[in-house]
Amino acid sequence: MPHFVTQRSLYEVRERPSKTYSWKVFMLSQVFAEIPWNSLMSVFLFVCLYYPVGFQKNAEAAGQTAERGALMWLLMWQFLVFTCTFAHMCIAITDTAEAGGNLANVVFMMCLFFCGILASPHNMPGFWIWMYRVSPFTYLASAIISTGMANTKVTCASNEYTVMQPLNGSTCGEYLQKYADKAGGYILNPDATSNCNFCPISDTNTFLKSLSASYDHRWRDFGIGMVYIVFNIGAALFLYWLVRMPKNKNKKKQE
């Protein structure tokens, strides 16, 4: 943002009065000059996130190594390009980098709070559900976690099982199987008659469902993210024209 403010000040006192190039060229060049750097950093972000966390193991187990790896990199790239264009949209209407940063932080945090991760849409007050729908991070987070985690079996650690006692001398399978079929999860010792060990999640899709995320929507969510990037660029151009460009009426008055 500080670099943009400096470049904008130079343009408005030098290139714009001399009509060296138009304001649209200035704004678009500022945006597109960042994309190669975003692309380079997305490689580092992908490597530092995808492999240390172990997402590639989930992809190998599901037989989707190539597609998931490529899509995860595209999502990292999309996140960086989105933040870049989002910053340009915010700074386009503010005079200082500090003011632009404050505006960007407020809107960014609002999008983060209502993306469905910190609180699921089912737990949100009815009035605020619209924020869940319009937040770009709703679709970005859904695509990232579903691409990284979907279609994989879950095995609970020894301290993660819920231990309970079956009633009337029934086996753990007889006591819990109907519940497991409906709610998800698995029984470690279905033939035992005491100390039933129950894991509440049997596959990652159950967890994704609790976050309203779906692997089937991964490419749709990526496409929606690209729409937000285009919107940011268009909004940056419009807001710069609206706030900082001299209008025809003002020119006539000056004459």
Backbone as numpy.savetxt, mean C-alpha at the origin, in Angstrom:
# Nx Ny Nz CAx CAy CAz Cx Cy Cz
11.41 17.84 -1.70 10.60 19.05 -1.70 11.45 20.33 -1.70
12.52 20.42 -0.88 13.36 21.63 -0.94 13.96 21.85 -2.33
14.37 20.76 -2.99 14.92 20.89 -4.34 13.87 21.41 -5.30
12.64 20.92 -5.18 11.57 21.38 -6.06 11.29 22.86 -5.84
11.27 23.31 -4.59 11.01 24.72 -4.30 12.08 25.60 -4.95
13.34 25.17 -4.87 14.42 25.94 -5.49 14.25 26.00 -7.01
13.97 24.86 -7.62 13.77 24.81 -9.07 12.56 25.64 -9.50
11.52 25.60 -8.71 10.32 26.37 -9.04 10.59 27.86 -8.97
11.34 28.28 -7.95 11.67 29.71 -7.82 12.48 30.19 -9.01
13.44 29.38 -9.45 14.22 29.75 -10.63 13.35 29.83 -11.88
12.48 28.86 -12.03 11.62 28.84 -13.21 10.71 30.06 -13.24
10.14 30.44 -12.11 9.16 31.52 -12.08 9.79 32.90 -12.25
11.09 33.03 -12.00 11.74 34.33 -12.20 12.60 34.37 -13.46
12.83 33.23 -14.08 13.72 33.21 -15.24 13.05 32.60 -16.47
12.76 31.30 -16.44 12.23 30.64 -17.64 10.80 31.05 -17.97
9.95 31.18 -16.97 8.56 31.51 -17.28 8.40 32.91 -17.88
9.01 33.96 -17.32 8.88 35.28 -17.95 9.47 35.33 -19.36
10.56 34.59 -19.58 11.18 34.60 -20.90 10.54 33.61 -21.87
9.59 32.83 -21.35 8.88 31.83 -22.16 9.83 30.83 -22.81
10.84 30.42 -22.03 11.79 29.42 -22.52 11.09 28.08 -22.72
10.27 27.70 -21.77 9.43 26.52 -21.90 8.21 26.69 -21.00
7.19 25.91 -21.24 5.91 26.09 -20.55 5.96 25.50 -19.14
4.99 25.91 -18.35 4.90 25.40 -16.98 4.59 23.90 -16.95
3.89 23.41 -17.97 3.60 21.97 -18.02 4.87 21.16 -18.21
5.77 21.66 -19.05 7.05 20.98 -19.24 7.85 20.99 -17.95
7.83 22.12 -17.25 8.55 22.21 -15.98 8.04 21.19 -14.99
6.72 21.13 -14.79 6.14 20.22 -13.80 6.39 18.76 -14.17
6.16 18.41 -15.42 6.35 17.02 -15.82 7.81 16.59 -15.75
8.71 17.50 -16.09 10.14 17.16 -16.01 10.56 16.93 -14.57
10.00 17.70 -13.64 10.30 17.49 -12.22 9.84 16.12 -11.75
8.68 15.69 -12.23 8.14 14.38 -11.83 8.93 13.25 -12.47
9.10 13.30 -13.78 9.72 12.18 -14.49 11.21 12.06 -14.23
11.85 13.15 -13.80 13.28 13.06 -13.46 13.52 12.18 -12.24
12.49 12.01 -11.40 12.63 11.19 -10.20 12.42 9.71 -10.47
11.75 9.36 -11.55 11.37 7.96 -11.78 12.59 7.04 -11.94
13.66 7.41 -12.66 14.82 6.51 -12.71 15.41 6.22 -11.33
15.46 7.23 -10.48 15.97 7.00 -9.12 15.01 6.14 -8.32
13.72 6.36 -8.50 12.73 5.49 -7.85 12.90 4.05 -8.30
13.15 3.85 -9.57 13.32 2.50 -10.10 14.56 1.82 -9.51
15.64 2.59 -9.40 16.87 2.03 -8.82 16.66 1.65 -7.36
16.05 2.54 -6.59 15.85 2.27 -5.17 14.84 1.16 -4.94
13.92 0.96 -5.88 12.95 -0.12 -5.71 13.63 -1.49 -5.73
14.74 -1.60 -6.44 15.48 -2.87 -6.45 16.04 -3.14 -5.06
16.65 -2.13 -4.44 17.19 -2.31 -3.08 16.07 -2.59 -2.08
14.96 -1.88 -2.22 13.83 -2.09 -1.32 13.28 -3.50 -1.46
13.17 -3.98 -2.69 12.67 -5.33 -2.94 13.58 -6.38 -2.32
14.88 -6.25 -2.54 15.83 -7.24 -2.01 15.84 -7.23 -0.49
15.76 -6.04 0.11 15.82 -5.93 1.57 14.53 -6.38 2.25
13.43 -6.41 1.52 12.15 -6.82 2.11 11.77 -8.25 1.74
11.87 -8.58 0.48 11.30 -9.85 -0.01 12.04 -11.07 0.53
13.36 -11.04 0.48 14.13 -12.23 0.85 14.38 -12.36 2.35
14.75 -11.30 3.08 14.92 -11.47 4.53 13.66 -11.92 5.25
12.49 -11.45 4.82 11.23 -11.86 5.44 10.90 -13.31 5.08
11.32 -13.76 3.92 11.07 -15.14 3.50 9.86 -15.30 2.61
9.44 -14.22 1.96 8.28 -14.32 1.06 8.54 -15.28 -0.10
9.81 -15.41 -0.51 10.11 -16.29 -1.63 9.80 -17.75 -1.30
9.85 -18.12 -0.02 9.53 -19.49 0.38 8.04 -19.78 0.17
7.21 -18.78 0.48 5.77 -18.95 0.22 5.50 -19.11 -1.27
6.22 -18.33 -2.08 6.04 -18.42 -3.53 6.49 -19.78 -4.06
7.60 -20.30 -3.52 8.09 -21.61 -3.95 7.10 -22.71 -3.59
6.53 -22.63 -2.38 5.58 -23.65 -1.95 4.33 -23.66 -2.82
3.95 -22.48 -3.32 2.75 -22.38 -4.17 3.07 -22.54 -5.65
4.36 -22.68 -6.00 4.75 -22.82 -7.40 4.55 -21.54 -8.20
4.72 -20.39 -7.56 4.48 -19.10 -8.23 5.66 -18.16 -8.03
6.86 -18.71 -8.09 8.06 -17.92 -7.76 8.24 -16.73 -8.68
8.16 -16.94 -9.99 8.43 -15.87 -10.95 7.40 -14.75 -10.86
6.12 -15.12 -10.88 5.07 -14.10 -10.88 5.08 -13.29 -9.59
5.19 -13.97 -8.47 5.14 -13.25 -7.20 6.35 -12.34 -7.01
7.53 -12.83 -7.39 8.71 -12.00 -7.27 8.62 -10.76 -8.14
8.17 -10.93 -9.39 8.04 -9.79 -10.30 7.00 -8.80 -9.80
5.86 -9.32 -9.35 4.80 -8.43 -8.88 5.23 -7.69 -7.61
5.94 -8.36 -6.72 6.38 -7.68 -5.50 7.33 -6.54 -5.84
8.23 -6.75 -6.81 9.11 -5.65 -7.21 8.30 -4.51 -7.82
7.34 -4.83 -8.65 6.49 -3.79 -9.24 5.75 -3.01 -8.17
5.33 -3.67 -7.11 4.62 -2.98 -6.02 5.57 -2.07 -5.25
6.83 -2.50 -5.06 7.82 -1.63 -4.42 8.07 -0.40 -5.28
8.20 -0.64 -6.58 8.39 0.48 -7.52 7.19 1.41 -7.49
6.01 0.84 -7.49 4.79 1.65 -7.47 4.70 2.50 -6.21
5.08 1.94 -5.08 5.04 2.70 -3.82 5.95 3.91 -3.89
7.17 3.73 -4.39 8.11 4.85 -4.47 7.64 5.90 -5.46
7.13 5.48 -6.61 6.63 6.45 -7.59 5.40 7.17 -7.05
4.55 6.45 -6.33 3.38 7.09 -5.74 3.79 8.16 -4.74
4.73 7.85 -3.85 5.14 8.85 -2.86 5.79 10.05 -3.53
6.52 9.82 -4.62 7.13 10.92 -5.36 6.08 11.83 -5.97
5.13 11.25 -6.68 4.09 12.07 -7.32 3.16 12.70 -6.28
2.94 12.00 -5.18 2.13 12.54 -4.10 2.80 13.77 -3.49
4.13 13.71 -3.32 4.87 14.85 -2.79 4.79 16.04 -3.74
4.89 15.79 -5.04 4.78 16.88 -6.01 3.39 17.51 -5.98
2.37 16.69 -5.78 1.01 17.23 -5.69 0.87 18.15 -4.49
1.48 17.76 -3.35 1.36 18.57 -2.13 2.19 19.85 -2.20
3.39 19.77 -2.78 4.26 20.94 -2.80 3.85 21.93 -3.88
3.04 21.48 -4.84 2.65 22.36 -5.95 1.86 23.57 -5.48
1.16 23.47 -4.35 0.30 24.58 -3.90 0.84 25.28 -2.67
2.04 24.90 -2.21 2.60 25.52 -1.01 3.85 26.30 -1.37
4.14 27.30 -0.57 5.28 28.17 -0.86 6.60 27.61 -0.35
6.56 26.83 0.73 7.79 26.34 1.34 7.76 24.82 1.44
8.95 24.24 1.54 9.05 22.79 1.69 8.46 22.34 3.02
8.59 23.18 4.05 8.03 22.82 5.36 6.52 22.70 5.31
5.88 23.66 4.65 4.41 23.62 4.53 3.97 22.42 3.70
4.68 22.16 2.62 4.36 21.00 1.80 4.55 19.70 2.55
5.61 19.63 3.37 5.85 18.44 4.16 4.77 18.21 5.20
4.32 19.29 5.84 3.25 19.16 6.83 1.95 18.67 6.18
1.62 19.23 5.02 0.42 18.80 4.32 0.53 17.33 3.90
1.68 16.96 3.36 1.87 15.58 2.91 1.80 14.60 4.08
2.38 14.97 5.22 2.36 14.08 6.38 0.94 13.82 6.88
0.13 14.88 6.93 -1.24 14.72 7.42 -2.03 13.79 6.51
-1.98 14.05 5.20 -2.75 13.23 4.25 -2.20 11.80 4.20
-0.86 11.67 4.25 -0.23 10.35 4.22 -0.67 9.51 5.41
-0.66 10.11 6.61 -1.04 9.37 7.81 -2.53 9.02 7.80
-3.36 9.89 7.27 -4.78 9.57 7.16 -4.99 8.35 6.26
-4.26 8.32 5.15 -4.36 7.16 4.25 -3.86 5.90 4.93
-2.81 6.03 5.74 -2.24 4.87 6.43 -3.17 4.34 7.51
-3.77 5.25 8.27 -4.65 4.84 9.37 -5.86 4.05 8.88
-6.36 4.40 7.70 -7.61 3.82 7.22 -7.41 2.81 6.08
-6.22 2.22 5.98 -5.98 1.28 4.88 -6.46 -0.13 5.19
-6.96 -0.38 6.40 -7.50 -1.69 6.74 -6.54 -2.60 7.46
-5.31 -2.15 7.75 -4.33 -2.96 8.46 -4.37 -2.68 9.95
-4.27 -1.42 10.34 -4.33 -1.07 11.76 -5.70 -1.38 12.34
-6.73 -1.20 11.55 -8.10 -1.56 11.95 -8.82 -2.07 10.71
-9.43 -3.23 10.83 -10.12 -3.81 9.68 -11.35 -2.97 9.35
-11.81 -3.01 8.10 -12.99 -2.21 7.73 -14.23 -2.57 8.53
-14.29 -3.81 9.04 -15.45 -4.23 9.84 -15.49 -3.52 11.19
-14.31 -3.06 11.66 -14.24 -2.39 12.96 -14.28 -0.87 12.85
-14.34 -0.34 11.65 -14.36 1.10 11.47 -15.77 1.65 11.67
-15.88 2.84 12.27 -17.20 3.49 12.34 -17.76 3.70 10.93
-19.07 3.61 10.81 -19.70 3.68 9.50 -19.34 4.92 8.71
-19.18 6.06 9.40 -18.88 7.30 8.69 -17.52 7.24 8.00
-16.56 6.52 8.61 -15.19 6.54 8.12 -14.89 5.46 7.09
-15.86 4.65 6.73 -15.59 3.59 5.77 -15.21 4.15 4.40
-15.63 5.37 4.11 -15.27 5.97 2.82 -13.76 6.20 2.72
-13.13 6.47 3.89 -11.68 6.64 3.88 -10.98 5.33 3.51
-11.54 4.23 3.95 -10.97 2.93 3.59 -11.06 2.71 2.08
-12.15 3.16 1.48 -12.34 2.95 0.04 -11.42 3.84 -0.80
-11.17 5.06 -0.34 -10.40 5.99 -1.17 -8.91 5.97 -0.86
-8.50 5.35 0.24 -7.08 5.33 0.59 -6.29 4.51 -0.42
-5.25 5.06 -1.01 -4.44 4.27 -1.95 -3.73 3.12 -1.28
-3.44 3.26 0.02 -2.74 2.19 0.72 -3.63 0.98 0.98
-4.95 1.15 0.89 -5.85 -0.01 0.98 -5.49 -1.03 -0.09
-5.28 -0.57 -1.29 -5.01 -1.46 -2.42 -3.54 -1.87 -2.48
-2.65 -0.97 -2.09 -1.23 -1.30 -2.08 -0.93 -2.35 -1.02
-1.45 -2.14 0.20 -1.21 -3.10 1.28 -1.83 -4.45 0.96
-3.04 -4.44 0.40 -3.69 -5.70 0.03 -2.87 -6.47 -0.98
-2.35 -5.78 -1.98 -1.56 -6.45 -3.02 -0.24 -6.98 -2.45
0.41 -6.21 -1.58 1.71 -6.63 -1.03 1.56 -7.85 -0.14
0.63 -7.80 0.82 0.53 -8.92 1.76 -0.04 -10.17 1.10
-0.94 -10.00 0.14 -1.48 -11.18 -0.54 -0.44 -11.80 -1.47
0.35 -10.98 -2.14 1.41 -11.51 -2.99 2.47 -12.22 -2.18
2.77 -11.70 -1.01 3.82 -12.29 -0.19 3.39 -13.50 0.61
2.09 -13.60 0.95 1.68 -14.59 1.94 0.65 -15.60 1.46
0.00 -15.40 0.35 -1.17 -16.22 -0.02 -0.81 -17.67 -0.32
-1.83 -18.54 -0.18 -1.78 -19.95 -0.61 -0.67 -20.75 0.07
-0.46 -20.51 1.35 0.58 -21.21 2.10 0.00 -21.78 3.39
0.39 -22.99 3.71 -0.06 -23.60 4.95 0.63 -22.97 6.15
-0.08 -22.92 7.27 0.45 -22.34 8.51 0.65 -23.45 9.53
1.80 -23.46 10.18 2.07 -24.40 11.26 2.36 -23.60 12.52
1.55 -23.79 13.55 1.73 -23.04 14.79 2.96 -23.55 15.55
3.64 -22.63 16.23 4.70 -23.02 17.16 4.07 -23.65 18.40
4.89 -24.31 19.19 4.37 -25.04 20.35 3.65 -24.14 21.34
4.08 -22.89 21.44 3.44 -21.97 22.39 2.27 -21.20 21.80
1.90 -21.50 20.55 0.80 -20.80 19.90 -0.50 -21.60 19.86
-0.44 -22.84 20.27 -1.66 -23.66 20.29 -2.56 -23.27 21.45
-3.85 -23.33 21.20 -4.84 -23.18 22.27 -5.17 -24.57 22.81
-4.97 -24.75 24.11 -5.20 -26.05 24.75 -6.55 -26.04 25.44
-7.37 -27.05 25.17 -8.69 -27.15 25.79 -9.04 -28.61 26.02
-10.03 -28.82 26.87 -10.44 -30.18 27.22 -11.78 -30.50 26.56
-11.88 -31.66 25.87 -13.16 -32.03 25.24 -14.18 -32.46 26.29
-15.44 -32.39 25.93 -16.53 -32.73 26.85 -16.98 -34.17 26.64
-17.46 -34.77 27.72 -18.12 -36.08 27.69 -17.25 -37.19 27.10
-15.95 -37.08 27.31 -15.06 -38.15 26.87 -14.89 -38.26 25.37
-15.30 -37.25 24.62 -15.14 -37.28 23.16 -13.69 -37.00 22.77
-13.35 -37.36 21.56 -12.00 -37.06 21.08 -11.91 -35.58 20.67
-10.69 -35.11 20.52 -10.49 -33.71 20.12 -11.09 -33.45 18.73
-10.98 -34.45 17.84 -11.55 -34.28 16.51 -13.06 -34.16 16.54
-13.71 -35.01 17.35 -15.16 -34.96 17.46 -15.62 -33.65 18.10
-14.84 -33.15 19.02 -15.22 -31.95 19.77 -14.99 -30.66 18.97
-13.94 -30.62 18.17 -13.54 -29.35 17.55 -13.65 -29.31 16.03
-13.87 -30.45 15.37 -13.78 -30.46 13.92 -14.82 -29.56 13.25
-16.05 -29.57 13.75 -17.08 -28.71 13.15 -16.71 -27.23 13.28
-16.16 -26.87 14.43 -15.72 -25.48 14.62 -14.57 -25.15 13.67
-13.62 -26.07 13.54 -12.48 -25.83 12.65 -12.92 -25.70 11.20
-13.90 -26.51 10.79 -14.40 -26.43 9.41 -15.04 -25.08 9.13
-15.68 -24.51 10.13 -16.39 -23.24 9.93 -15.49 -22.03 10.13
-14.67 -22.05 11.17 -13.87 -20.88 11.53 -12.45 -20.95 10.99
-12.01 -22.12 10.54 -10.63 -22.28 10.10 -9.76 -22.80 11.23
-8.56 -23.20 10.90 -7.65 -23.76 11.89 -7.55 -25.27 11.76
-6.71 -25.86 12.58 -6.55 -27.31 12.55 -6.27 -27.85 13.95
-6.52 -29.15 14.12 -6.33 -29.82 15.40 -5.06 -30.66 15.32
-4.14 -30.43 16.23 -2.87 -31.15 16.19 -3.04 -32.62 16.56
-3.88 -32.89 17.54 -4.06 -34.27 18.04 -5.55 -34.65 18.03
-6.12 -34.90 16.85 -7.57 -35.15 16.76 -8.04 -36.42 17.47
-7.14 -37.39 17.71 -7.55 -38.65 18.34 -7.41 -38.62 19.85
-6.82 -37.55 20.39 -6.64 -37.47 21.85 -7.98 -37.19 22.53
-8.05 -37.58 23.81 -9.27 -37.35 24.60 -9.06 -36.29 25.67
-7.89 -35.65 25.67 -7.60 -34.57 26.62 -6.51 -33.68 26.03
-6.42 -32.46 26.58 -5.39 -31.51 26.14 -5.38 -31.35 24.61
-6.51 -30.95 24.07 -6.60 -30.72 22.63 -5.79 -29.50 22.24
-4.90 -29.66 21.29 -4.08 -28.55 20.79 -4.69 -28.04 19.48
-5.18 -26.82 19.53 -5.88 -26.24 18.37 -5.13 -25.01 17.89
-4.82 -24.99 16.60 -4.20 -23.82 15.97 -5.29 -23.06 15.23
-5.48 -21.76 15.54 -6.62 -21.03 14.97 -6.50 -20.73 13.48
-5.32 -20.93 12.87 -5.14 -20.65 11.45 -4.45 -21.84 10.80
-5.03 -22.34 9.72 -4.43 -23.47 9.01 -3.73 -23.04 7.72
-4.11 -21.90 7.17 -3.46 -21.40 5.96 -3.49 -19.88 5.97
-2.61 -19.29 5.19 -2.47 -17.83 5.19 -3.67 -17.12 4.62
-4.44 -17.80 3.79 -5.62 -17.16 3.20 -6.65 -16.78 4.26
-6.69 -17.55 5.35 -7.60 -17.21 6.45 -7.20 -15.88 7.08
-5.89 -15.69 7.27 -5.40 -14.42 7.81 -5.68 -13.28 6.84
-5.44 -13.50 5.56 -5.69 -12.45 4.57 -7.16 -12.05 4.54
-8.03 -13.03 4.71 -9.46 -12.74 4.71 -9.84 -11.83 5.85
-9.17 -11.97 7.01 -9.47 -11.10 8.15 -9.09 -9.66 7.88
-8.19 -9.44 6.90 -7.77 -8.09 6.52 -8.47 -7.62 5.24
-9.43 -8.38 4.77 -10.14 -8.07 3.52 -9.20 -8.00 2.33
-8.14 -8.83 2.37 -7.18 -8.92 1.27 -7.38 -10.24 0.53
-7.18 -10.21 -0.77 -7.37 -11.42 -1.57 -6.29 -11.50 -2.65
-5.71 -12.69 -2.78 -4.70 -12.90 -3.81 -5.29 -12.77 -5.20
-6.56 -13.07 -5.35 -7.22 -12.95 -6.65 -7.30 -11.51 -7.14
-7.16 -10.55 -6.22 -7.27 -9.13 -6.58 -5.90 -8.45 -6.73
-4.84 -9.22 -6.76 -3.50 -8.63 -6.71 -3.23 -7.72 -7.91
-3.56 -8.17 -9.12 -3.30 -7.34 -10.30 -4.32 -6.20 -10.41
-5.53 -6.44 -9.95 -6.50 -5.35 -9.92 -6.01 -4.23 -9.00
-5.50 -4.61 -7.82 -5.01 -3.62 -6.87 -3.80 -2.88 -7.43
-2.94 -3.59 -8.15 -1.80 -2.92 -8.79 -2.28 -1.90 -9.81
-3.28 -2.26 -10.60 -3.84 -1.32 -11.58 -4.45 -0.10 -10.93
-5.15 -0.30 -9.81 -5.73 0.84 -9.10 -4.63 1.76 -8.58
-3.52 1.17 -8.14 -2.39 1.98 -7.69 -1.83 2.85 -8.79
-1.79 2.34 -10.02 -1.32 3.14 -11.15 -2.27 4.29 -11.44
-3.56 4.07 -11.23 -4.53 5.15 -11.41 -4.26 6.27 -10.42
-3.91 5.93 -9.19 -3.58 6.96 -8.20 -2.35 7.76 -8.61
-1.37 7.10 -9.21 -0.18 7.81 -9.66 -0.53 8.81 -10.76
-1.33 8.38 -11.71 -1.78 9.28 -12.78 -2.58 10.44 -12.19
-3.42 10.14 -11.21 -4.19 11.20 -10.55 -3.27 12.20 -9.87
-2.23 11.72 -9.18 -1.30 12.62 -8.51 -0.64 13.58 -9.51
-0.22 13.04 -10.65 0.43 13.88 -11.66 -0.55 14.91 -12.21
-1.76 14.46 -12.53 -2.78 15.39 -13.03 -3.14 16.44 -12.01
-3.27 16.04 -10.74 -3.61 16.99 -9.68 -2.48 17.99 -9.46
-1.23 17.53 -9.55 -0.10 18.45 -9.40 -0.11 19.52 -10.49
-0.38 19.11 -11.72 -0.46 20.08 -12.82 -1.61 21.05 -12.61
-2.77 20.54 -12.27 -3.94 21.40 -12.09 -3.74 22.37 -10.93
-3.23 21.89 -9.81 -3.07 22.76 -8.64 -2.01 23.82 -8.89
-0.93 23.47 -9.60 0.07 24.48 -9.92 -0.53 25.56 -10.81
-1.29 25.15 -11.81 -1.94 26.13 -12.68 -2.92 26.99 -11.90
-3.68 26.38 -11.00 -4.70 27.09 -10.26 -4.12 28.11 -9.30
-3.04 27.75 -8.62 -2.52 28.57 -7.53 -1.39 29.50 -7.97
-0.54 29.07 -8.89 0.69 29.81 -9.14 0.82 30.40 -10.54
-0.06 30.03 -11.44 0.04 30.58 -12.79 -0.78 31.85 -12.93
-0.22 32.92 -13.54 -1.01 34.13 -13.80 -2.16 33.81 -14.75
-3.33 34.34 -14.44 -4.51 34.10 -15.28 -4.71 35.24 -16.26
-5.49 35.03 -17.29 -5.73 36.04 -18.33 -6.33 37.31 -17.76
-7.22 37.19 -16.77 -7.84 38.36 -16.16 -6.81 39.23 -15.48
-5.86 38.58 -14.80 -4.82 39.34 -14.12 -3.92 40.05 -15.13
-3.67 39.38 -16.27 -2.84 40.01 -17.29 -3.50 41.26 -17.85
-4.80 41.21 -18.09 -5.52 42.35 -18.64 -5.52 43.51 -17.65
-5.67 43.21 -16.37 -5.66 44.27 -15.36 -4.30 44.96 -15.31
-3.23 44.15 -15.43 -1.90 44.73 -15.39 -1.66 45.62 -16.60
-2.24 45.23 -17.76 -2.07 46.06 -18.95 -2.82 47.38 -18.82
